[in-house]
Short mmCIF file of C-alpha atoms in Angstrom, two decimals:
data_model
loop_
_atom_site.label_atom_id
_atom_site.label_comp_id
_atom_site.label_asym_id
_atom_site.label_seq_id
_atom_site.Cartn_x
_atom_site.Cartn_y
_atom_site.Cartn_z
CA MET A 23 -13.25 -19.86 -3.70
CA ASP A 24 -12.96 -16.77 -1.62
CA THR A 25 -11.08 -13.57 -2.36
CA LEU A 26 -7.88 -14.83 -0.74
CA ASP A 27 -7.78 -18.03 -2.79
CA LEU A 28 -8.51 -16.20 -6.08
CA ALA A 29 -5.87 -13.53 -5.33
CA ARG A 30 -3.35 -16.25 -4.61
CA TRP A 31 -4.20 -18.05 -7.84
CA GLN A 32 -3.85 -14.87 -9.85
CA PHE A 33 -0.51 -14.04 -8.33
CA ALA A 34 0.72 -17.55 -8.92
CA ILE A 35 -0.37 -17.58 -12.56
CA THR A 36 1.09 -14.13 -13.49
CA THR A 37 4.28 -14.77 -11.49
CA VAL A 38 5.03 -18.22 -12.92
CA TYR A 39 4.28 -16.96 -16.39
CA HIS A 40 6.65 -14.02 -15.96
CA PHE A 41 9.27 -16.29 -14.58
CA PHE A 42 9.32 -18.32 -17.79
CA PHE A 43 11.24 -15.39 -19.34
CA VAL A 44 13.55 -14.55 -16.48
CA PRO A 45 16.13 -17.40 -16.56
CA VAL A 46 16.32 -17.16 -20.37
CA THR A 47 17.06 -13.45 -20.22
CA ILE A 48 19.60 -13.69 -17.43
CA SER A 49 21.58 -16.51 -19.19
CA LEU A 50 21.10 -15.77 -22.87
CA VAL A 51 22.45 -12.26 -22.66
CA ALA A 52 25.63 -13.53 -21.02
CA ILE A 53 26.02 -16.24 -23.63
CA THR A 54 25.50 -13.71 -26.36
CA ALA A 55 28.15 -11.46 -24.77
CA GLY A 56 30.48 -14.47 -24.64
CA LEU A 57 29.93 -15.19 -28.32
CA GLN A 58 30.54 -11.59 -29.22
CA THR A 59 33.75 -11.63 -27.16
CA ALA A 60 34.92 -14.71 -29.03
CA TRP A 61 34.28 -12.88 -32.35
CA TYR A 62 36.17 -9.79 -31.09
CA ARG A 63 39.14 -11.87 -29.99
CA THR A 64 39.33 -14.31 -32.94
CA GLY A 65 37.68 -12.48 -35.81
CA LYS A 66 35.92 -15.71 -36.81
CA ASP A 67 32.76 -15.11 -38.76
CA LYS A 68 30.76 -17.87 -37.10
CA TYR A 69 30.88 -16.11 -33.70
CA LEU A 70 29.53 -12.86 -35.21
CA ARG A 71 26.65 -14.68 -36.82
CA LEU A 72 25.86 -16.68 -33.68
CA THR A 73 25.97 -13.46 -31.69
CA LYS A 74 23.39 -11.81 -33.90
CA PHE A 75 21.22 -14.97 -34.03
CA TYR A 76 21.01 -15.62 -30.32
CA GLY A 77 21.02 -11.92 -29.61
CA LYS A 78 17.79 -11.53 -31.50
CA LEU A 79 16.18 -14.36 -29.59
CA PHE A 80 17.34 -12.76 -26.36
CA LEU A 81 15.71 -9.45 -27.31
CA ILE A 82 12.39 -11.10 -28.17
CA ASN A 83 12.42 -12.77 -24.76
CA ILE A 84 13.35 -9.77 -22.76
CA ALA A 85 10.67 -7.68 -24.41
CA MET A 86 8.06 -10.11 -23.23
CA GLY A 87 9.58 -10.39 -19.81
CA VAL A 88 9.45 -6.65 -19.29
CA VAL A 89 5.82 -6.48 -20.26
CA THR A 90 4.74 -9.32 -17.99
CA GLY A 91 6.98 -8.11 -15.13
CA LEU A 92 5.21 -4.75 -14.98
CA VAL A 93 2.01 -6.56 -14.04
CA GLN A 94 3.57 -7.79 -10.81
CA GLU A 95 3.75 -4.25 -9.34
CA PHE A 96 0.12 -3.58 -10.18
CA GLN A 97 -0.92 -6.71 -8.31
CA PHE A 98 0.68 -5.50 -5.10
CA GLY A 99 -1.69 -2.52 -5.03
CA MET A 100 -4.74 -4.20 -6.44
CA ASN A 101 -5.02 -7.48 -4.62
CA TRP A 102 -2.40 -7.27 -1.83
CA SER A 103 -2.61 -3.68 -0.54
CA ASP A 104 -2.31 -4.68 3.16
CA TYR A 105 0.82 -6.60 2.27
CA SER A 106 2.23 -3.63 0.37
CA ARG A 107 1.47 -1.35 3.29
CA PHE A 108 3.28 -3.77 5.67
CA VAL A 109 6.44 -4.28 3.64
CA GLY A 110 6.52 -1.05 1.55
CA ASP A 111 9.15 0.71 3.67
CA VAL A 112 11.54 -2.22 3.48
CA PHE A 113 10.79 -3.27 -0.13
CA GLY A 114 11.10 0.24 -1.31
CA ALA A 115 14.88 0.35 -1.01
CA PRO A 116 15.96 -2.82 -2.99
CA LEU A 117 13.21 -2.38 -5.56
CA ALA A 118 14.19 1.28 -6.10
CA LEU A 119 17.83 0.17 -6.63
CA GLU A 120 16.56 -2.39 -9.09
CA GLY A 121 14.64 0.21 -11.07
CA LEU A 122 16.87 3.26 -10.81
CA LEU A 123 20.21 1.47 -11.08
CA ALA A 124 19.92 -2.06 -12.57
CA PHE A 125 17.10 -1.50 -14.95
CA PHE A 126 18.46 1.86 -16.02
CA VAL A 127 21.85 0.31 -16.85
CA GLU A 128 20.18 -2.64 -18.55
CA SER A 129 17.80 -0.54 -20.75
CA THR A 130 20.34 2.10 -21.63
CA PHE A 131 23.10 -0.21 -22.83
CA ILE A 132 20.73 -2.60 -24.52
CA GLY A 133 19.66 0.30 -26.73
CA LEU A 134 23.29 1.16 -27.45
CA TRP A 135 23.99 -2.41 -28.30
CA ILE A 136 21.02 -2.78 -30.67
CA PHE A 137 21.65 0.36 -32.67
CA GLY A 138 25.43 0.58 -32.27
CA TRP A 139 26.55 -2.21 -34.53
CA ASP A 140 27.67 0.16 -37.37
CA ARG A 141 28.13 3.21 -35.21
CA LEU A 142 30.34 2.33 -32.25
CA PRO A 143 33.93 1.05 -32.09
CA LYS A 144 33.93 -2.75 -31.69
CA LYS A 145 35.42 -2.56 -28.21
CA VAL A 146 32.86 -0.04 -27.06
CA HIS A 147 30.03 -2.02 -28.57
CA LEU A 148 31.27 -5.14 -26.85
CA ALA A 149 31.38 -3.25 -23.56
CA CYS A 150 27.71 -2.37 -24.05
CA ILE A 151 26.50 -5.96 -24.11
CA TRP A 152 28.57 -6.72 -20.98
CA MET A 153 26.94 -3.75 -19.24
CA VAL A 154 23.61 -5.35 -20.06
CA VAL A 155 24.86 -8.54 -18.46
CA LEU A 156 25.85 -6.53 -15.35
CA GLY A 157 22.42 -4.86 -15.30
CA THR A 158 20.55 -8.21 -15.42
CA GLN A 159 22.66 -9.62 -12.63
CA LEU A 160 22.10 -6.57 -10.45
CA SER A 161 18.39 -6.66 -11.20
CA ALA A 162 18.14 -10.28 -10.18
CA TYR A 163 20.11 -9.61 -6.92
CA PHE A 164 17.94 -6.73 -5.78
CA ILE A 165 14.74 -8.59 -6.48
CA LEU A 166 15.99 -11.64 -4.74
CA ALA A 167 17.06 -9.53 -1.78
CA ALA A 168 13.42 -8.33 -1.50
CA ASN A 169 12.08 -11.84 -1.76
CA SER A 170 14.64 -13.18 0.71
CA TRP A 171 13.43 -10.67 3.25
CA MET A 172 10.06 -12.41 3.09
CA GLN A 173 11.80 -15.68 3.92
CA ASN A 174 14.09 -14.30 6.64
CA PRO A 175 13.13 -10.66 7.69
CA VAL A 176 16.17 -8.71 8.89
CA GLY A 177 17.22 -5.01 9.15
CA PHE A 178 13.85 -3.69 10.27
CA ARG A 179 11.75 -2.73 13.27
CA TYR A 180 8.03 -3.24 13.66
CA ASN A 181 6.01 -0.07 14.19
CA ALA A 182 2.97 -1.26 16.17
CA GLU A 183 1.26 2.13 15.88
CA ARG A 184 1.30 2.08 12.09
CA GLY A 185 1.15 -1.72 11.82
CA ARG A 186 4.07 -2.05 9.42
CA ALA A 187 7.72 -2.97 9.16
CA GLU A 188 10.21 -0.09 8.84
CA LEU A 189 13.71 -0.35 7.39
CA THR A 190 16.56 0.16 9.80
CA GLY A 191 19.49 -1.17 7.73
CA ILE A 192 19.61 -1.58 3.96
CA TRP A 193 22.90 -3.34 4.22
CA ALA A 194 21.37 -6.04 6.42
CA VAL A 195 18.66 -6.61 3.76
CA LEU A 196 21.20 -6.74 0.90
CA THR A 197 23.47 -9.20 2.87
CA ASN A 198 20.69 -11.34 4.18
CA LYS A 199 22.04 -14.87 4.59
CA VAL A 200 19.15 -16.16 2.42
CA VAL A 201 19.92 -13.94 -0.54
CA LEU A 202 23.61 -14.73 -0.32
CA VAL A 203 22.84 -18.44 -1.07
CA THR A 204 19.74 -17.89 -3.19
CA PHE A 205 21.43 -15.59 -5.74
CA PRO A 206 24.10 -18.03 -6.92
CA HIS A 207 21.59 -20.90 -6.90
CA THR A 208 19.19 -18.85 -9.10
CA ILE A 209 21.91 -17.66 -11.50
CA PHE A 210 23.34 -21.17 -12.00
CA ALA A 211 19.80 -22.48 -12.61
CA ALA A 212 19.20 -19.76 -15.14
CA PHE A 213 22.36 -20.75 -17.02
CA MET A 214 21.10 -24.31 -17.17
CA VAL A 215 18.06 -22.92 -19.08
CA GLY A 216 20.16 -20.70 -21.36
CA GLY A 217 22.64 -23.37 -22.21
CA ALA A 218 19.90 -25.90 -22.91
CA PHE A 219 18.08 -23.41 -25.12
CA VAL A 220 21.26 -22.71 -27.15
CA ALA A 221 21.88 -26.39 -27.58
CA GLY A 222 18.28 -27.23 -28.39
CA VAL A 223 18.10 -24.63 -31.19
CA ALA A 224 21.47 -25.87 -32.56
CA ILE A 225 20.17 -29.48 -32.60
CA TRP A 226 17.20 -28.48 -34.68
CA HIS A 227 19.33 -26.83 -37.33
CA LEU A 228 21.94 -29.52 -37.42
CA VAL A 229 19.38 -32.30 -37.93
CA ARG A 230 16.82 -30.46 -40.05
CA ARG A 231 19.24 -28.57 -42.21
CA PRO A 232 22.42 -30.70 -42.51
CA GLY A 233 25.32 -28.96 -44.21
CA VAL A 234 24.01 -25.43 -43.55
CA ASP A 235 26.07 -23.56 -41.06
CA THR A 236 27.18 -26.86 -39.55
CA GLY A 237 30.37 -25.55 -38.00
CA ALA A 238 28.60 -22.66 -36.20
CA PHE A 239 25.69 -24.67 -34.88
CA ARG A 240 28.01 -27.52 -33.78
CA THR A 241 29.97 -24.98 -31.75
CA ALA A 242 26.64 -23.72 -30.28
CA LEU A 243 25.49 -27.20 -29.44
CA ARG A 244 28.63 -28.18 -27.59
CA LEU A 245 28.87 -24.77 -25.91
CA GLY A 246 25.33 -25.09 -24.68
CA ALA A 247 25.87 -28.62 -23.36
CA VAL A 248 29.00 -27.57 -21.50
CA ILE A 249 27.12 -24.64 -19.90
CA VAL A 250 24.31 -26.95 -18.75
CA ILE A 251 26.79 -29.36 -17.12
CA VAL A 252 28.87 -26.65 -15.39
CA ALA A 253 25.79 -24.72 -14.28
CA GLY A 254 24.27 -28.00 -12.96
CA ALA A 255 27.27 -28.54 -10.78
CA GLY A 256 26.93 -24.98 -9.55
CA VAL A 257 23.20 -25.56 -8.76
CA ALA A 258 24.04 -28.70 -6.77
CA LEU A 259 26.73 -27.02 -4.67
CA SER A 260 24.77 -23.79 -4.05
CA GLY A 261 21.62 -25.78 -3.40
CA ASP A 262 23.46 -27.72 -0.62
CA GLN A 263 24.30 -24.42 1.08
CA GLN A 264 20.82 -23.11 0.52
CA GLY A 265 19.31 -26.14 2.17
CA LYS A 266 21.35 -25.60 5.31
CA VAL A 267 20.35 -21.95 5.54
CA MET A 268 16.74 -22.91 4.91
CA THR A 269 16.82 -25.37 7.80
CA GLU A 270 18.17 -22.68 10.02
CA VAL A 271 15.60 -19.88 9.20
CA GLN A 272 12.62 -21.95 8.01
CA PRO A 273 12.73 -25.39 9.58
CA MET A 274 9.06 -26.07 8.68
CA LYS A 275 9.88 -25.69 4.94
CA MET A 276 12.63 -28.30 5.22
CA ALA A 277 10.38 -30.63 7.22
CA ALA A 278 7.61 -30.29 4.60
CA ALA A 279 10.10 -30.82 1.77
CA GLU A 280 10.98 -34.20 3.32
CA ALA A 281 7.52 -35.06 4.63
CA LEU A 282 9.22 -35.44 7.99
CA TYR A 283 6.37 -35.51 10.53
CA GLU A 284 8.32 -36.35 13.67
CA SER A 285 11.77 -35.05 14.64
CA GLU A 286 14.63 -37.44 13.93
CA LYS A 287 18.18 -37.76 15.16
CA PRO A 288 19.80 -38.77 12.85
CA ALA A 289 17.26 -37.99 10.10
CA SER A 290 16.84 -39.99 6.93
CA PHE A 291 16.40 -38.52 3.45
CA SER A 292 13.06 -39.47 1.84
CA VAL A 293 13.52 -40.83 -1.68
CA PHE A 294 9.81 -41.61 -2.05
CA THR A 295 6.98 -40.98 0.39
CA ILE A 296 3.24 -41.66 0.16
CA GLY A 297 1.15 -39.72 2.67
CA THR A 298 -2.50 -38.96 3.33
CA LEU A 299 -4.19 -36.69 0.87
CA ASP A 300 -4.24 -33.82 3.33
CA GLY A 301 -0.53 -34.23 4.02
CA SER A 302 -1.09 -34.86 7.75
CA ARG A 303 0.84 -38.13 8.14
CA GLU A 304 3.07 -40.61 6.36
CA ILE A 305 1.82 -43.92 5.04
CA PHE A 306 4.80 -45.40 3.27
CA SER A 307 8.34 -44.15 2.64
CA VAL A 308 11.63 -45.16 1.17
CA LYS A 309 14.53 -43.47 2.93
CA VAL A 310 18.34 -43.14 2.93
CA PRO A 311 19.64 -43.15 6.57
CA TYR A 312 21.62 -40.19 7.89
CA LEU A 313 21.48 -38.26 4.60
CA LEU A 314 18.87 -35.62 5.61
CA SER A 315 20.88 -34.74 8.71
CA PHE A 316 23.89 -34.01 6.54
CA LEU A 317 21.94 -32.04 3.92
CA ALA A 318 20.24 -29.98 6.60
CA THR A 319 23.07 -29.34 9.00
CA GLY A 320 26.34 -30.67 7.57
CA HIS A 321 26.56 -33.40 10.20
CA PHE A 322 25.40 -36.98 9.82
CA ASP A 323 24.13 -37.31 13.40
CA SER A 324 22.27 -34.03 13.86
CA GLU A 325 18.55 -33.67 14.68
CA VAL A 326 16.08 -32.36 12.11
CA GLN A 327 12.74 -31.11 13.47
CA GLY A 328 9.55 -32.60 12.23
CA ILE A 329 6.26 -31.02 11.12
CA ASN A 330 4.26 -32.02 14.20
CA ASN A 331 6.95 -30.83 16.61
CA LEU A 332 7.27 -27.46 14.84
CA GLN A 333 3.49 -27.10 14.73
CA GLN A 334 3.40 -27.31 18.55
CA ALA A 335 6.29 -24.86 18.91
CA TYR A 336 4.65 -22.33 16.51
CA GLU A 337 1.34 -22.50 18.33
CA LYS A 338 3.10 -21.54 21.52
CA LEU A 339 5.01 -18.74 19.73
CA TYR A 340 2.37 -17.30 17.40
CA GLY A 341 -0.88 -18.60 18.83
CA PRO A 342 -3.53 -21.15 17.74
CA GLY A 343 -3.76 -22.08 14.03
CA SER A 344 -2.21 -24.27 11.42
CA TYR A 345 1.38 -23.46 10.43
CA ASN A 346 1.85 -26.32 8.02
CA PRO A 347 2.34 -25.67 4.35
CA ASN A 348 0.73 -27.92 1.71
CA VAL A 349 2.97 -30.91 2.40
CA PRO A 350 2.28 -32.92 -0.81
CA LEU A 351 2.89 -29.87 -3.02
CA THR A 352 6.01 -28.87 -1.13
CA TYR A 353 7.40 -32.42 -1.12
CA TRP A 354 6.81 -33.17 -4.82
CA THR A 355 7.88 -29.81 -6.25
CA PHE A 356 11.17 -30.18 -4.32
CA ARG A 357 11.75 -33.57 -5.91
CA LEU A 358 10.65 -32.51 -9.34
CA MET A 359 13.05 -29.56 -9.14
CA ILE A 360 15.93 -31.94 -8.43
CA GLY A 361 14.85 -34.76 -10.70
CA VAL A 362 14.12 -32.72 -13.79
CA GLY A 363 17.28 -30.64 -13.32
CA MET A 364 19.39 -33.82 -13.09
CA ALA A 365 17.71 -35.18 -16.21
CA SER A 366 18.68 -32.02 -18.16
CA VAL A 367 22.31 -32.47 -17.10
CA GLY A 368 22.15 -36.08 -18.20
CA LEU A 369 20.91 -35.04 -21.64
CA ALA A 370 23.68 -32.54 -21.97
CA VAL A 371 26.30 -35.20 -21.18
CA LEU A 372 24.60 -37.38 -23.86
CA LEU A 373 24.86 -34.62 -26.39
CA LEU A 374 28.57 -34.17 -25.78
CA TRP A 375 29.18 -37.90 -26.05
CA MET A 376 27.20 -38.30 -29.26
CA THR A 377 28.99 -35.37 -30.99
CA ARG A 378 32.54 -36.12 -29.78
CA ARG A 379 35.45 -36.07 -32.13
CA GLY A 380 33.57 -34.44 -34.94
CA ARG A 381 30.72 -36.96 -35.13
CA GLU A 382 27.56 -35.81 -36.92
CA PRO A 383 24.47 -35.49 -34.70
CA HIS A 384 22.21 -38.53 -35.10
CA ARG A 385 18.77 -37.74 -36.53
CA LEU A 386 17.14 -39.03 -33.35
CA LEU A 387 18.59 -36.05 -31.55
CA ILE A 388 15.76 -33.98 -33.08
CA TRP A 389 13.53 -35.29 -30.33
CA LEU A 390 15.69 -33.52 -27.78
CA ALA A 391 15.41 -30.11 -29.45
CA LEU A 392 12.21 -29.11 -27.68
CA PRO A 393 12.39 -31.03 -24.34
CA LEU A 394 16.04 -30.12 -23.70
CA PRO A 395 15.32 -26.41 -23.00
CA LEU A 396 11.99 -27.17 -21.29
CA LEU A 397 13.50 -29.53 -18.63
CA PRO A 398 15.68 -26.94 -16.79
CA LEU A 399 12.94 -24.31 -17.25
CA ALA A 400 10.49 -26.62 -15.53
CA ALA A 401 13.02 -27.30 -12.80
CA ASN A 402 13.30 -23.53 -12.26
CA VAL A 403 9.56 -23.20 -11.98
CA PHE A 404 9.25 -26.15 -9.61
CA GLY A 405 11.95 -24.54 -7.47
CA TRP A 406 10.12 -21.27 -7.15
CA VAL A 407 6.78 -22.96 -6.46
CA PHE A 408 8.49 -24.94 -3.67
CA THR A 409 10.16 -21.81 -2.29
CA GLU A 410 6.93 -19.78 -2.13
CA THR A 411 4.42 -22.49 -1.06
CA GLY A 412 6.83 -23.88 1.51
CA ARG A 413 6.74 -20.55 3.30
CA GLN A 414 2.98 -20.70 3.81
CA PRO A 415 0.92 -19.72 5.74
CA TRP A 416 3.26 -16.71 5.91
CA LEU A 417 3.74 -13.87 3.44
CA VAL A 418 6.54 -12.59 5.61
CA PHE A 419 7.80 -15.44 7.73
CA GLY A 420 6.84 -15.11 11.37
CA LEU A 421 5.40 -11.61 10.85
CA LEU A 422 2.57 -11.34 8.35
CA PRO A 423 0.19 -14.29 7.53
CA THR A 424 -1.00 -14.61 3.92
CA SER A 425 -4.58 -14.12 4.96
CA ALA A 426 -3.71 -10.72 6.45
CA GLY A 427 -2.08 -9.36 3.23
CA VAL A 428 -5.03 -9.35 0.84
CA SER A 429 -6.73 -6.10 -0.04
CA PRO A 430 -9.72 -5.61 2.32
CA GLY A 431 -11.91 -3.78 -0.21
CA THR A 432 -11.42 -6.23 -3.11
CA THR A 433 -14.31 -8.64 -3.88
CA SER A 434 -14.19 -12.12 -5.24
CA GLY A 435 -15.98 -10.99 -8.43
CA GLU A 436 -13.31 -8.30 -9.09
CA VAL A 437 -10.44 -10.72 -8.66
CA LEU A 438 -12.10 -13.39 -10.76
CA THR A 439 -12.72 -10.87 -13.56
CA SER A 440 -9.14 -9.72 -13.62
CA LEU A 441 -7.87 -13.33 -13.24
CA ILE A 442 -9.79 -14.41 -16.37
CA GLY A 443 -8.69 -11.29 -18.22
CA PHE A 444 -5.01 -11.71 -17.42
CA THR A 445 -5.11 -15.44 -18.23
CA LEU A 446 -6.58 -14.72 -21.65
CA LEU A 447 -4.22 -11.90 -22.36
CA TYR A 448 -1.23 -14.01 -21.32
CA GLY A 449 -2.48 -16.82 -23.55
CA VAL A 450 -2.37 -14.41 -26.50
CA LEU A 451 1.10 -13.10 -25.50
CA ALA A 452 2.31 -16.70 -25.32
CA VAL A 453 1.20 -17.28 -28.93
CA VAL A 454 2.97 -14.05 -30.03
CA GLU A 455 6.14 -15.05 -28.20
CA VAL A 456 6.26 -18.56 -29.61
CA LYS A 457 5.59 -17.42 -33.16
CA LEU A 458 8.29 -14.79 -33.04
CA MET A 459 10.83 -17.19 -31.52
CA PHE A 460 10.04 -19.98 -34.00
CA LYS A 461 10.11 -17.50 -36.96
CA SER A 462 13.55 -16.22 -35.95
CA ILE A 463 14.89 -19.76 -35.21
CA ARG A 464 13.72 -21.10 -38.56
CA ALA A 465 15.34 -18.09 -40.35
CA GLY A 466 18.77 -19.35 -39.32
CA LEU A 467 21.94 -17.36 -38.99
CA PRO A 468 22.11 -13.91 -40.54
CA GLY A 469 24.21 -13.29 -43.65
CA ALA A 470 27.87 -13.84 -43.23
CA ALA A 471 30.51 -11.14 -43.54
CA GLY A 472 30.53 -9.83 -47.10
CA THR A 473 27.24 -11.76 -47.97
CA PRO A 474 24.53 -9.90 -46.10
CA GLY A 475 21.63 -11.52 -47.80
CA ASP A 476 22.71 -15.25 -47.72
CA PRO A 477 21.54 -17.12 -44.61
CA THR A 478 22.34 -20.57 -46.20
CA ARG A 479 26.04 -19.96 -46.79
CA PRO A 480 28.13 -22.80 -45.32
CA ASP A 481 29.87 -21.77 -42.22
CA SER A 482 33.49 -20.63 -42.34
CA ASP A 483 36.06 -20.43 -39.60
CA ASP A 484 38.30 -18.16 -41.68
CA ASP A 485 39.27 -14.90 -40.09
CA GLY A 486 37.22 -12.08 -41.62
CA SER A 487 38.86 -8.76 -42.35
CA ALA A 488 37.71 -5.56 -40.82
CA GLU A 489 36.23 -4.42 -44.13
CA ALA A 490 34.22 -7.65 -44.50
CA GLU A 491 32.97 -7.38 -40.91
CA ALA A 492 31.76 -3.82 -41.56
CA ASP A 493 29.80 -5.12 -44.61
CA ALA A 494 28.00 -7.68 -42.55
CA LYS A 495 24.30 -7.31 -42.31
CA PRO A 496 23.47 -5.19 -39.23
CA LEU A 497 21.24 -6.50 -36.52
CA SER A 498 17.59 -5.58 -37.05
CA PHE A 499 14.79 -5.85 -34.46
CA ALA A 500 11.68 -4.50 -36.11
CA TYR A 501 8.48 -6.49 -36.08
#
């Protein structure tokens, strides 16, 4: 493997690893804020205990996410310096907004929330966690705006003398048609992960510890399942819009996602396709007539361009070379994203049905505790792999090929050494993350109001007085 291949592998490993924590952080902080709001409005003790329980899991996750996220910036300078030089003037604006505005809000108010339980008025303390939610949303938007520029570059001019793109309109970058559809799709997908995580943890406690905090974890289970279902509907609707925009700005990605080699009018949706190993042609396919035309354009009789036709057009536009992404990888990650996501919604519906009208969860549900959160997380990862590999061979679509972005002075040995080092380090961090999460999950809910040392106290829906709430065990995050 040459330097380019190794650099791509390292970026893929570190990026996907970091992304494991992103959807959990985005969604779990909002769910925690919702639980705290429910406690503030109702005074019910179970909402306070659930807030502290899931809030602690959120903080463990965000700490690991911040650590792994910092590595991404180092990679731009280490392995992708030519890419950084090309996009730096454009990327500087949204990433500066993310760091100076979004991350500042997020980190400031998360500190106030952690240490303000016994020091701030309840309303002010509640506002702090909602400010953290705002910070995570803004952070996601600014980062997605930068990534969307790679998919559809706007608001810039190319400086041939310096060989780089220069920003001409930050508003054009922030309102890129790609980010406007990608942001809601990503947020809804993140909430599928968070809802499934909340429900999965609740299942484990309800089945393994029957009679302990049953009312609280039953509420968490059903809340998580509802979030997965609602967010799944949002993913489907926003994904439909995203597919139409993708067809407009990156028709080759849509063609590869469907293994559509020749243009069709109307175009059929491929349910299952077997092609050659190199992805150059179709061997066998099962298709739904007219459906791809509608998904791509909103009309059942529209033409959708094929891989071979686009390859010829790109050769005329950009010069000789292959402009095809890895078709088998793009095709199957697209379907795994959809299929695994739909499976997680189906499991959420099953959970609601099996716990309807006060029914106790069946012991067999314990087998859903682990796969339930992992399914939407896997769908998120498949989606991002599809998004990034489907853009190939471009780093910035139509402007900068991937082969031109790697650092010219970096050797294969240097990249391989750092690749092995990062992989081993991330393996250790994964063990630490999992042990901390499992330890906190097994510990159960913190002590109830007036009983700070009793995590096994049966749940109560009785309203707690202000004095009892003040006596509740404060949240602690020391390891």
